[in-house]
Amino acid sequence: MPLNIAEKIIQSHMVYGGMKVGEPVGLRVDEVYTQDATGTMAWLQFEAIGIDTVRVPVAVSYVDHNMVQSNYMNPDDHAFLQSAARRFGAYFSRPGNGICHQVNLERFAAPGKIALGTDSHTPTNGGAGMLAIGVGGLDAAVVMGGAPFALNMPMVTLIKLSGQLRRPYVTAMDVILEILRRLTVKGGVGRIFEYDGEGVASLDVTERATITNMGAELGATTSIFPSDNRTKEFLRAQGREGDWIELKADDGSKYADIIDIDLAAVEPMVAKPHSPDNVVSVRELAGTKVDQVCIGGCTNSSYQSLRAVAGILRGKTVAERVNLLINPGSRQVYDMIAGDGSLRELAAAGARVLESSCGPCIGMGGAPGSGQVSVRTFNRNFEGRSGTKDAKVFLASPITCAAAAVAGEFSDVLNSSVNIPTPQEPDKYPVCDNMIIPPSADKGAIIKGPNIREVPVKSPLADEINAEVLITLGDNITTDDIMPAGAKVLPFRSNIPAISEFVFSNIDSGFVKRAQEARPHGGGIIIGGENYGQGSSREHAALAPMYLGVQAVIARSFARIHRSNLINFGILPLTFEDAAVAAKISVGDRLIIKGIRDSVQNGQPCAIENASNGLQFTCASNLNERERELILIGGLLPYTKSKTS
Ligand code: MIC
Ligand code: SF4
């Protein structure tokens, strides 16, 4: 049977199951990587499982998210991660080496292989033909312990690229923004996007990676490009030609559907506040004043991008009203812009060049001022994520951003006289892995600072839930809404009791108090809309509510990673069979779900009574066999321990 690329990789890694859409499939994984903000939990969980050494061919622990070190907590986390990598046999990418996805693309991504990463933008590696999937920390820990990765087989959608980009004005960022405009933030749920068509050859690996990176904003399981001569050139330039294999879909392979994109017709695009799918052409915004510009992040910080930005800024000064911040994606990129004079051009123009880390993208510094307009090459512009609640954050290409930095306003770059060099892909990247510490035979002790606390574990599912509705929400609630990040909250990622004080704090300051009061009286229930939990992989958005006594989330639909995280921590994700009943549920109502263990076990709908108004309704649990076991026993950690003991 002819297979597409995703099916080829899945078939060659299949441990159990099949490739029937929606059915469970277990996969052997070639690489697992973590980053610091999700990694401390992942490595604590790995430790709790009680296995000596990672059982995947490659495990890498990156430090890139929280590098501000405003007190002991953050460097303590780094020390813990370094000691855990040494103890358990993982590579350790030291702070300063760069953003996990960019560094992984440079140094580890390999076509035809499977990677899991504890970050939703892991699909960046799909630019090099790797099937790379974002997961919660506990999923990663269990796979590092030797278990297959459990996934429900996604549909595969073909995105067929024709034509060529109108370079240098139109970039890969504009392509993915155009796709987001068409498909929205829920358009990719349950799907893998596979790219093909004659336009593919015109994109280099870093451009492809921009597109697969931001496929996460579509809610997709992952996105992947073929592995062709461009992939080979990239790997050769990284000194890793040996990792190359050719990868293309068989003639006659099937897809769930096909989307056509003519690259020549793509215009410079911008996502307006506060969602990555709120996309318009930059033309429509020409003249809108800009106060801050941020360039970098894991979406658009390759050497080629920064070289183009330096070209635009050459000999100019950043507009008086604008603050320009730049995070080179990796130390390799930093090295290159330093070597070719770009760094000097950027600094001379007034750019504030920061370290190779996530920085302003996750609100770790670089917050805009009150009500300011910030335009960023990043992938998310959720309300408040920048650290400033009333800031208006736009997402755009490095070209659009650099032009805005100089002009102090958006401009129609396509029809402007902006002079932009078209940087060529380097023949050879400066490879130096001295910031990556390889696994060593000398294991050493694990170092845990006082802010690093044990992972809380839930008790098995009770037969009855009798809990209070804590919050009712609309569609597309993000994990940033549930569990904010940023400079104030991120330092508590290793301390669940402390971080739980911030659950929903950006959208409902009374939530935590209500949850704490409800906890001794049966706990709480969250009512969501469509695509509940979109965005990041942070399992804290499940773990902290679990710690606060949340028993179930009832929504119209869930984002993939968050749904898995809820199940992993024993929180029941239920979907309304009749969505209209949601309007009859209010904060403070008591919901009673009787005989719930039986309903879950038998895959039956759960009958729910709203004791506050007598409303009776049903919800589906839609759990597969493994997920039922997880929910019944209280989550993935007790489940894994029960299997290994
Ligand atoms: C993000 O971009 O939201 C993050 C921060 O990288 C998250 C991970 C996290 O919350 O630590 C993600 O994308 O998964
Ligand atoms: Fe870091 Fe932002 Fe990328 Fe998340 S999206 S990994 S915070 S740069």
XYZ file of C-alpha atoms and ligand atoms in Angstrom:
667
model
C 0.000 0.000 0.000
C 1.438 3.425 -0.893
C 2.225 5.448 2.231
C 2.646 9.137 2.928
C 5.641 10.366 4.934
C 3.899 10.428 8.310
C 2.592 6.889 7.797
C 6.040 5.647 6.770
C 7.608 6.945 9.954
C 4.753 5.737 12.130
C 4.781 2.285 10.559
C 8.534 1.905 10.999
C 8.241 2.823 14.704
C 5.032 0.990 15.568
C 5.098 -1.103 18.736
C 1.368 -1.800 18.908
C -1.866 -0.688 17.287
C -2.430 0.278 13.688
C -2.782 3.315 11.496
C -6.546 3.617 11.655
C -7.466 7.243 12.317
C -8.471 7.812 15.944
C -7.253 4.378 17.092
C -4.375 4.020 19.588
C -0.890 3.458 18.264
C 2.256 2.901 20.361
C 5.514 4.248 18.950
C 9.186 3.604 19.585
C 10.858 6.960 20.100
C 14.376 7.907 18.950
C 14.838 11.105 20.909
C 13.232 12.837 23.882
C 14.086 16.386 24.826
C 13.041 18.604 27.679
C 13.392 22.311 28.384
C 13.859 23.821 31.830
C 10.349 25.179 32.420
C 8.739 21.788 31.839
C 11.888 19.741 32.382
C 12.186 19.984 36.144
C 8.825 18.202 36.537
C 9.687 15.716 33.782
C 12.982 14.771 35.448
C 11.417 14.655 38.930
C 8.834 12.296 37.469
C 11.532 10.215 35.815
C 13.228 9.971 39.194
C 9.916 8.980 40.823
C 9.447 6.156 38.295
C 12.651 4.718 39.728
C 14.624 3.794 36.600
C 18.397 4.277 36.561
C 19.158 5.412 33.041
C 17.129 6.768 30.154
C 16.008 4.035 27.796
C 15.806 6.032 24.577
C 18.750 6.402 22.166
C 19.036 10.159 22.759
C 17.723 12.337 25.582
C 18.599 16.033 25.764
C 17.873 18.483 28.565
C 17.853 22.112 27.396
C 17.855 25.297 29.450
C 16.313 28.188 27.552
C 13.046 29.451 29.054
C 13.828 30.786 32.478
C 17.238 32.437 32.479
C 16.557 35.644 34.367
C 17.941 34.362 37.689
C 16.292 37.005 39.787
C 16.882 34.808 42.837
C 18.174 31.338 43.814
C 15.201 29.371 42.422
C 16.060 29.621 38.798
C 19.784 28.729 39.007
C 18.811 25.935 41.432
C 16.571 24.527 38.695
C 19.456 24.666 36.232
C 21.742 22.864 38.699
C 19.069 20.218 39.278
C 18.617 19.681 35.540
C 22.349 19.394 34.966
C 22.705 16.888 37.805
C 19.683 14.882 36.597
C 21.072 14.757 33.044
C 24.363 13.432 34.388
C 22.655 10.978 36.724
C 20.235 9.573 34.158
C 22.346 9.662 30.992
C 21.053 12.651 29.027
C 22.882 15.347 27.084
C 22.741 18.729 28.821
C 22.544 21.877 26.730
C 23.859 24.618 28.976
C 22.120 27.960 29.483
C 23.295 30.222 26.672
C 23.436 27.461 24.085
C 20.076 28.462 22.705
C 16.393 27.722 22.384
C 15.702 23.997 22.476
C 13.948 23.757 19.108
C 16.538 25.768 17.210
C 19.457 23.879 18.785
C 17.756 20.534 18.305
C 17.189 21.324 14.639
C 20.858 22.220 14.258
C 22.418 19.395 16.240
C 20.016 16.449 16.659
C 17.058 16.488 14.225
C 17.184 13.580 11.787
C 14.785 12.704 8.959
C 12.707 9.562 9.407
C 13.128 9.545 13.193
C 10.673 10.325 15.964
C 11.299 12.946 18.656
C 9.168 13.926 21.606
C 9.756 17.226 23.349
C 8.189 18.666 26.484
C 7.241 21.769 24.574
C 4.468 22.351 22.082
C 6.839 23.697 19.412
C 8.790 20.458 19.127
C 7.361 20.074 15.562
C 10.026 22.635 14.531
C 12.147 19.540 13.808
C 9.631 18.532 11.140
C 11.449 21.046 8.943
C 14.188 18.415 8.700
C 11.792 15.511 8.047
C 11.559 14.338 11.656
C 8.224 13.353 13.159
C 8.460 15.556 16.229
C 5.648 15.829 18.732
C 5.078 18.041 21.783
C 4.049 16.226 24.977
C 3.635 16.836 28.696
C 6.549 16.129 31.003
C 5.099 12.934 32.425
C 4.555 11.456 28.960
C 8.184 12.256 28.197
C 9.380 10.743 31.495
C 7.495 7.503 30.882
C 8.896 7.192 27.349
C 12.412 7.895 28.671
C 11.702 5.012 31.038
C 11.298 2.710 28.041
C 7.543 2.738 27.348
C 6.247 3.313 23.825
C 4.641 6.679 23.151
C 0.851 6.285 23.113
C -0.970 8.355 20.508
C -4.349 8.243 18.809
C -3.594 8.008 15.089
C -4.122 11.467 13.569
C -5.508 12.220 10.110
C -2.867 13.328 7.631
C -3.596 16.489 5.634
C -1.463 17.359 2.628
C -0.484 20.995 2.206
C 0.623 21.333 -1.387
C 2.967 24.232 -2.046
C 3.309 25.584 -5.549
C 5.160 28.609 -6.923
C 7.865 30.614 -5.155
C 7.813 33.243 -2.432
C 8.215 36.864 -3.497
C 11.544 37.156 -1.750
C 12.906 38.948 0.127
C 9.625 40.606 1.189
C 7.599 37.480 1.797
C 8.890 34.795 4.130
C 7.993 31.400 5.570
C 6.342 33.204 8.511
C 3.849 34.733 6.098
C 3.047 31.269 4.738
C 2.148 29.833 8.132
C 0.203 32.985 9.050
C -1.783 32.553 5.832
C -2.490 28.922 6.780
C -3.607 30.057 10.255
C -5.875 32.639 8.640
C -7.538 29.902 6.635
C -7.688 27.100 9.207
C -7.829 28.859 12.632
C -6.323 27.714 15.942
C -8.480 24.599 16.009
C -8.041 23.691 12.339
C -5.296 21.187 13.042
C -6.648 19.284 16.034
C -6.231 15.533 15.441
C -4.143 16.133 12.310
C -0.630 15.905 10.989
C 0.156 18.441 8.266
C 2.435 17.011 5.617
C 3.968 19.412 3.097
C 4.703 18.578 -0.523
C 4.533 20.092 -3.974
C 7.059 21.792 -6.223
C 7.284 24.817 -3.871
C 8.963 22.718 -1.168
C 12.350 22.692 -2.911
C 12.466 26.491 -2.817
C 12.410 26.544 0.999
C 15.506 25.809 3.044
C 15.317 23.744 6.235
C 15.144 26.734 8.575
C 12.266 28.208 6.553
C 10.472 24.861 6.645
C 11.076 24.802 10.400
C 9.348 28.177 10.782
C 6.284 26.641 9.153
C 6.294 23.407 11.169
C 7.020 25.328 14.392
C 3.896 27.398 14.109
C 1.798 24.439 13.013
C 1.452 24.084 16.790
C -0.815 27.143 16.703
C -3.178 25.215 14.423
C -3.535 22.651 17.202
C -1.885 20.029 14.980
C -0.225 16.921 16.383
C 2.747 17.823 14.213
C 3.813 19.052 10.772
C 6.452 17.532 8.535
C 8.360 18.264 5.334
C 9.943 15.706 3.015
C 13.652 15.047 3.363
C 15.284 16.061 0.069
C 18.460 17.625 -1.249
C 17.868 20.808 0.744
C 17.699 18.676 3.895
C 20.912 16.953 2.867
C 22.632 20.315 2.291
C 21.503 21.543 5.708
C 22.740 18.434 7.476
C 26.005 18.534 5.548
C 26.477 22.179 6.525
C 25.898 21.122 10.139
C 28.526 18.363 9.740
C 25.828 15.686 10.023
C 25.333 14.413 6.471
C 25.360 10.890 7.901
C 21.964 11.563 9.500
C 20.356 12.151 6.099
C 17.959 9.771 4.423
C 15.615 10.591 1.590
C 11.974 10.760 2.621
C 9.067 11.309 0.289
C 5.484 10.158 -0.007
C 4.848 7.151 -2.248
C 3.046 7.822 -5.510
C -0.649 7.311 -4.918
C -0.441 7.767 -1.147
C -3.650 8.965 0.462
C -4.475 12.000 2.586
C -7.568 12.955 4.554
C -7.677 16.198 2.580
C -5.526 18.534 0.526
C -4.911 22.259 0.934
C -3.292 24.207 -1.919
C -1.037 27.172 -1.238
C 0.498 29.186 -4.057
C 3.634 30.640 -2.490
C 3.756 33.357 -5.145
C 0.368 34.661 -4.000
C 1.278 34.878 -0.293
C 1.576 38.435 1.019
C 3.270 39.721 4.175
C 0.768 38.862 6.908
C 0.230 39.867 10.534
C -1.673 38.176 13.378
C -3.520 40.833 15.369
C -4.230 40.667 19.110
C -4.962 38.286 20.802
C -4.825 35.137 18.730
C -2.379 33.714 16.157
C -5.277 33.096 13.759
C -6.524 36.687 13.780
C -4.564 37.256 10.588
C -4.706 40.094 8.047
C -2.382 41.391 5.361
C 0.175 43.881 6.701
C -1.129 46.317 4.038
C -4.276 46.734 6.090
C -2.237 47.922 9.068
C 0.115 50.293 7.232
C 0.556 53.425 9.316
C -0.361 51.795 12.647
C 2.173 53.014 15.221
C 4.442 50.477 16.901
C 6.133 50.874 20.311
C 8.089 47.677 20.642
C 9.578 45.145 18.229
C 10.875 41.729 19.316
C 12.786 39.526 16.897
C 13.882 35.950 17.561
C 12.228 33.156 19.503
C 12.016 29.606 18.224
C 9.945 30.566 15.172
C 12.136 33.069 13.350
C 15.646 33.292 14.678
C 17.762 31.487 12.147
C 20.932 33.098 10.852
C 19.225 33.894 7.538
C 16.422 35.775 9.314
C 18.745 37.813 11.489
C 21.043 38.570 8.567
C 18.064 40.008 6.682
C 17.076 42.063 9.726
C 20.624 43.429 10.027
C 20.480 44.358 6.343
C 17.334 46.394 6.893
C 18.820 48.153 9.937
C 22.202 48.822 8.340
C 23.130 52.480 8.680
C 19.738 53.350 10.190
C 18.526 54.080 13.712
C 15.605 52.376 15.391
C 12.667 54.828 15.386
C 12.587 57.069 18.431
C 9.351 55.629 19.759
C 10.443 51.988 19.348
C 12.282 49.543 21.596
C 13.866 46.767 19.535
C 14.818 43.522 21.288
C 16.526 40.634 19.534
C 17.074 37.080 20.801
C 19.294 35.030 18.483
C 17.870 31.493 18.504
C 21.067 29.711 19.360
C 24.687 30.204 20.202
C 25.503 29.052 16.661
C 23.337 31.854 15.244
C 24.912 34.324 17.669
C 28.335 33.223 16.547
C 27.386 33.724 12.890
C 25.915 37.189 13.262
C 28.949 38.167 15.308
C 31.290 36.740 12.680
C 29.802 38.477 9.651
C 29.315 41.915 11.206
C 25.501 41.693 11.505
C 25.689 42.025 15.279
C 27.586 45.293 14.907
C 24.958 46.580 12.473
C 22.135 45.617 14.820
C 23.796 47.200 17.848
C 24.757 50.324 15.896
C 21.130 50.811 14.888
C 20.081 50.663 18.534
C 18.837 47.078 18.840
C 19.032 45.570 22.305
C 20.563 42.187 21.573
C 19.687 39.690 24.312
C 20.933 36.207 25.071
C 19.927 33.082 23.160
C 16.794 32.204 25.098
C 12.998 32.470 24.898
C 13.032 35.848 26.654
C 10.107 38.173 25.872
C 8.197 35.402 24.062
C 7.271 33.881 27.412
C 7.239 37.147 29.334
C 10.704 36.681 30.790
C 11.592 40.326 30.495
C 10.875 42.676 27.638
C 7.263 43.357 28.629
C 5.683 46.174 26.587
C 4.429 49.322 28.355
C 0.755 49.932 29.218
C -1.474 49.685 26.170
C 1.570 49.564 23.881
C 1.736 47.937 20.475
C 4.368 45.209 20.282
C 5.116 43.389 17.034
C 6.981 40.143 17.371
C 8.370 37.336 15.227
C 7.074 34.876 17.839
C 4.243 32.379 17.540
C 1.773 33.340 20.273
C 0.064 36.629 21.113
C -2.414 35.482 23.751
C -3.683 38.265 25.977
C -1.314 38.985 28.861
C 1.381 36.515 27.716
C 3.846 39.360 27.116
C 3.580 40.285 30.812
C 1.384 43.345 30.117
C -2.322 42.664 30.235
C -3.423 45.562 28.039
C -0.553 45.380 25.531
C -1.529 44.760 21.916
C 0.748 42.064 20.565
C 1.015 41.373 16.822
C 2.920 38.521 15.162
C 4.792 39.057 11.905
C 7.853 38.075 9.881
C 11.361 39.324 10.697
C 11.152 41.541 7.589
C 7.878 43.171 8.644
C 9.235 43.562 12.185
C 12.530 45.124 11.137
C 10.762 47.533 8.792
C 8.426 48.522 11.644
C 11.399 49.061 13.967
C 12.900 51.546 11.558
C 9.679 53.307 10.541
C 7.971 53.260 13.975
C 4.860 51.943 12.266
C 3.685 49.051 10.122
C 4.436 49.526 6.469
C 3.393 47.777 3.313
C 6.795 46.122 2.879
C 5.848 44.396 -0.365
C 5.280 47.700 -2.153
C 7.951 49.662 -0.340
C 11.489 50.547 -1.250
C 12.924 48.777 1.810
C 16.280 47.425 0.772
C 16.661 43.855 2.008
C 19.524 41.497 1.239
C 18.432 37.941 0.457
C 20.751 35.881 2.647
C 21.838 32.561 1.259
C 21.856 29.386 3.279
C 25.418 28.900 4.565
C 27.499 26.097 2.993
C 28.917 25.398 6.409
C 27.632 26.293 9.858
C 30.205 26.934 12.596
C 29.745 23.774 14.617
C 30.950 23.846 18.198
C 29.256 21.620 20.738
C 31.225 22.739 23.772
C 27.978 23.918 25.415
C 26.437 20.450 25.161
C 27.619 18.117 27.906
C 27.359 14.510 26.711
C 26.166 11.670 28.971
C 28.943 10.470 31.217
C 29.806 7.291 33.108
C 30.378 9.380 36.218
C 26.779 9.651 37.457
C 27.064 12.016 40.426
C 24.346 13.030 42.879
C 21.144 14.885 42.136
C 21.136 18.468 43.410
C 17.801 19.847 44.624
C 17.405 23.383 45.912
C 14.730 24.255 48.484
C 12.191 25.369 45.833
C 12.190 21.931 44.194
C 9.286 19.939 45.629
C 8.002 16.445 45.042
C 5.350 15.836 42.385
C 1.886 15.523 43.951
C -0.013 12.372 43.030
C -3.789 11.971 42.887
C -5.675 9.154 44.564
C -7.664 6.689 42.405
C -10.958 7.888 40.923
C -13.788 7.754 43.484
C -17.130 6.245 42.529
C -18.927 9.547 42.884
C -17.921 13.098 42.075
C -19.918 15.709 43.999
C -18.109 18.926 43.281
C -18.602 22.644 42.836
C -18.391 24.461 39.509
C -15.405 26.775 39.927
C -15.400 28.630 36.635
C -17.301 28.691 33.333
C -15.345 29.625 30.228
C -15.680 30.321 26.486
C -13.850 28.779 23.519
C -10.099 28.499 22.912
C -9.011 28.904 26.526
C -5.216 28.700 26.456
C -2.842 27.060 28.890
C -1.513 30.603 29.441
C -5.014 31.465 30.729
C -5.078 28.386 32.965
C -1.505 28.526 34.243
C 0.228 31.796 33.346
C 3.987 31.920 32.746
C 6.165 35.045 32.840
C 8.755 36.338 35.262
C 6.534 36.156 38.356
C 5.219 32.612 37.918
C 7.881 30.680 35.984
C 10.268 30.395 38.970
C 7.660 28.157 40.663
C 7.551 25.504 37.936
C 9.286 23.036 40.306
C 6.991 23.807 43.217
C 3.363 22.835 42.596
C 1.928 24.126 45.908
C 3.410 27.565 45.150
C 2.507 27.692 41.449
C -1.065 26.560 42.133
C -1.682 29.993 43.697
C -1.638 31.430 40.161
C -4.169 29.164 38.423
C -6.436 31.313 36.208
C -5.021 34.392 37.965
C -4.957 36.447 34.746
C -8.630 35.916 34.007
C -10.302 35.263 37.372
C -8.597 36.395 40.556
C -11.195 34.589 42.721
C -10.574 31.120 41.250
C -7.892 29.887 43.631
C -9.831 30.889 46.751
C -12.981 29.164 45.481
C -10.993 26.036 44.624
C -9.302 25.962 48.022
C -12.648 26.307 49.778
C -14.263 23.614 47.625
C -11.378 21.191 48.021
C -12.444 19.646 51.369
C -16.042 19.427 50.092
C -15.600 17.203 47.046
C -13.380 19.535 45.037
C -14.169 21.451 41.879
C -15.172 21.204 38.227
C -14.155 23.483 35.345
C -16.583 24.196 32.490
C -14.896 24.998 29.165
C -15.889 25.604 25.550
C -14.250 24.423 22.309
C -10.526 23.658 22.090
C -10.030 23.913 25.854
C -6.321 24.028 26.776
C -4.880 25.146 23.433
C -1.298 26.299 23.334
C 1.567 25.051 25.388
C 2.479 21.605 26.653
C 2.908 22.778 30.254
C 1.488 20.020 32.423
C 1.273 22.538 35.247
C -2.039 23.570 33.635
C -3.348 20.150 34.736
C -1.107 19.404 37.704
C -1.816 22.646 39.585
C -5.628 22.406 39.156
C -5.370 18.759 40.302
C -3.471 19.950 43.374
C -6.303 22.452 43.995
C -8.845 19.613 43.968
C -10.213 19.853 40.411
C -11.871 16.513 39.606
C -13.135 17.019 36.064
C -13.167 19.467 33.170
C -16.325 19.465 31.081
C -15.883 21.128 27.699
C -17.094 21.005 24.111
C -13.671 19.830 22.901
C -10.057 19.690 24.080
C -6.636 20.476 22.660
C -4.560 17.292 22.298
C -1.626 17.892 24.652
C -3.734 19.394 27.403
C -6.254 16.550 27.240
C -3.394 14.059 27.687
C -2.027 16.099 30.568
C -5.424 16.096 32.309
C -5.635 12.317 31.989
C -2.016 11.923 33.093
C -2.911 13.626 36.362
C -6.224 11.866 36.895
C -8.531 14.758 35.944
C -11.485 13.498 33.944
C -11.917 15.299 30.573
C -15.610 15.084 29.670
C -17.372 16.459 26.606
C -20.966 17.657 26.571
C -23.278 15.441 24.527
C -25.589 18.454 24.211
C -23.477 21.610 24.267
C -26.554 23.766 24.938
C -26.706 22.602 28.575
C -23.499 24.547 29.311
C -25.618 27.703 29.507
C -27.507 26.179 32.439
C -24.409 25.666 34.566
C -23.119 28.503 36.717
C -20.227 29.112 39.068
C -21.135 27.761 42.513
C -23.474 25.021 41.192
C -22.941 21.498 42.556
C -22.579 18.771 39.945
C -23.088 15.138 40.971
C -21.738 12.296 38.845
C -22.692 8.903 40.312
C -21.294 5.475 39.392
C -18.483 7.158 37.563
C -15.979 4.300 37.818
C -18.416 2.003 36.015
C -19.207 4.579 33.340
C -15.512 5.130 32.685
C -14.702 1.427 32.728
C -17.484 0.574 30.284
C -17.003 3.599 28.068
C -20.559 4.717 28.837
C -21.655 8.360 28.941
C -21.585 9.824 32.456
C -24.952 10.930 33.825
C -24.620 14.267 35.606
C -27.061 16.107 37.807
C -26.833 19.799 38.525
C -28.043 19.715 42.146
C -28.473 23.470 42.120
C -31.244 23.503 39.480
C -32.188 19.858 38.904
C -30.763 19.796 35.345
C -29.836 16.267 34.198
C -27.416 15.804 31.321
C -24.854 13.403 29.920
C -21.223 13.731 28.964
C -18.911 11.438 27.009
C -15.517 10.471 28.308
C -14.142 9.222 24.928
C -11.267 7.438 26.653
C -9.393 4.586 25.030
C -8.515 1.513 27.076
C -5.186 2.834 28.328
C -6.681 6.222 29.200
C -9.474 4.544 31.188
C -6.884 2.686 33.235
C -4.990 5.923 33.846
C -8.083 7.757 35.041
C -9.190 4.910 37.287
C -5.843 4.568 39.024
C -5.272 8.334 39.463
C -2.974 9.113 36.535
C 0.104 8.055 34.616
C 2.560 8.060 37.511
C 0.633 5.548 39.676
C -0.128 3.571 36.485
C 3.541 3.382 35.484
C 4.600 2.456 38.996
C 1.953 -0.294 39.086
C 3.407 -1.724 35.855
C 7.060 -1.490 36.876
C 6.732 -2.711 40.478
C 5.247 28.334 25.250
O 5.675 28.759 24.173
O 4.100 28.543 25.660
C 6.168 27.471 26.096
C 6.535 28.260 27.279
O 7.346 27.191 25.376
C 5.439 26.183 26.442
C 6.154 25.328 27.397
C 6.045 25.786 28.819
O 5.003 26.281 29.228
O 7.035 25.628 29.526
C 5.084 25.325 25.230
O 5.002 25.837 24.130
O 4.819 24.124 25.382
Fe 10.388 29.565 23.890
Fe 8.551 31.121 22.839
Fe 9.441 29.060 21.499
Fe 7.885 28.660 23.651
S 7.319 29.642 21.737
S 9.792 27.557 23.112
S 8.577 30.351 24.947
S 10.631 30.854 22.078
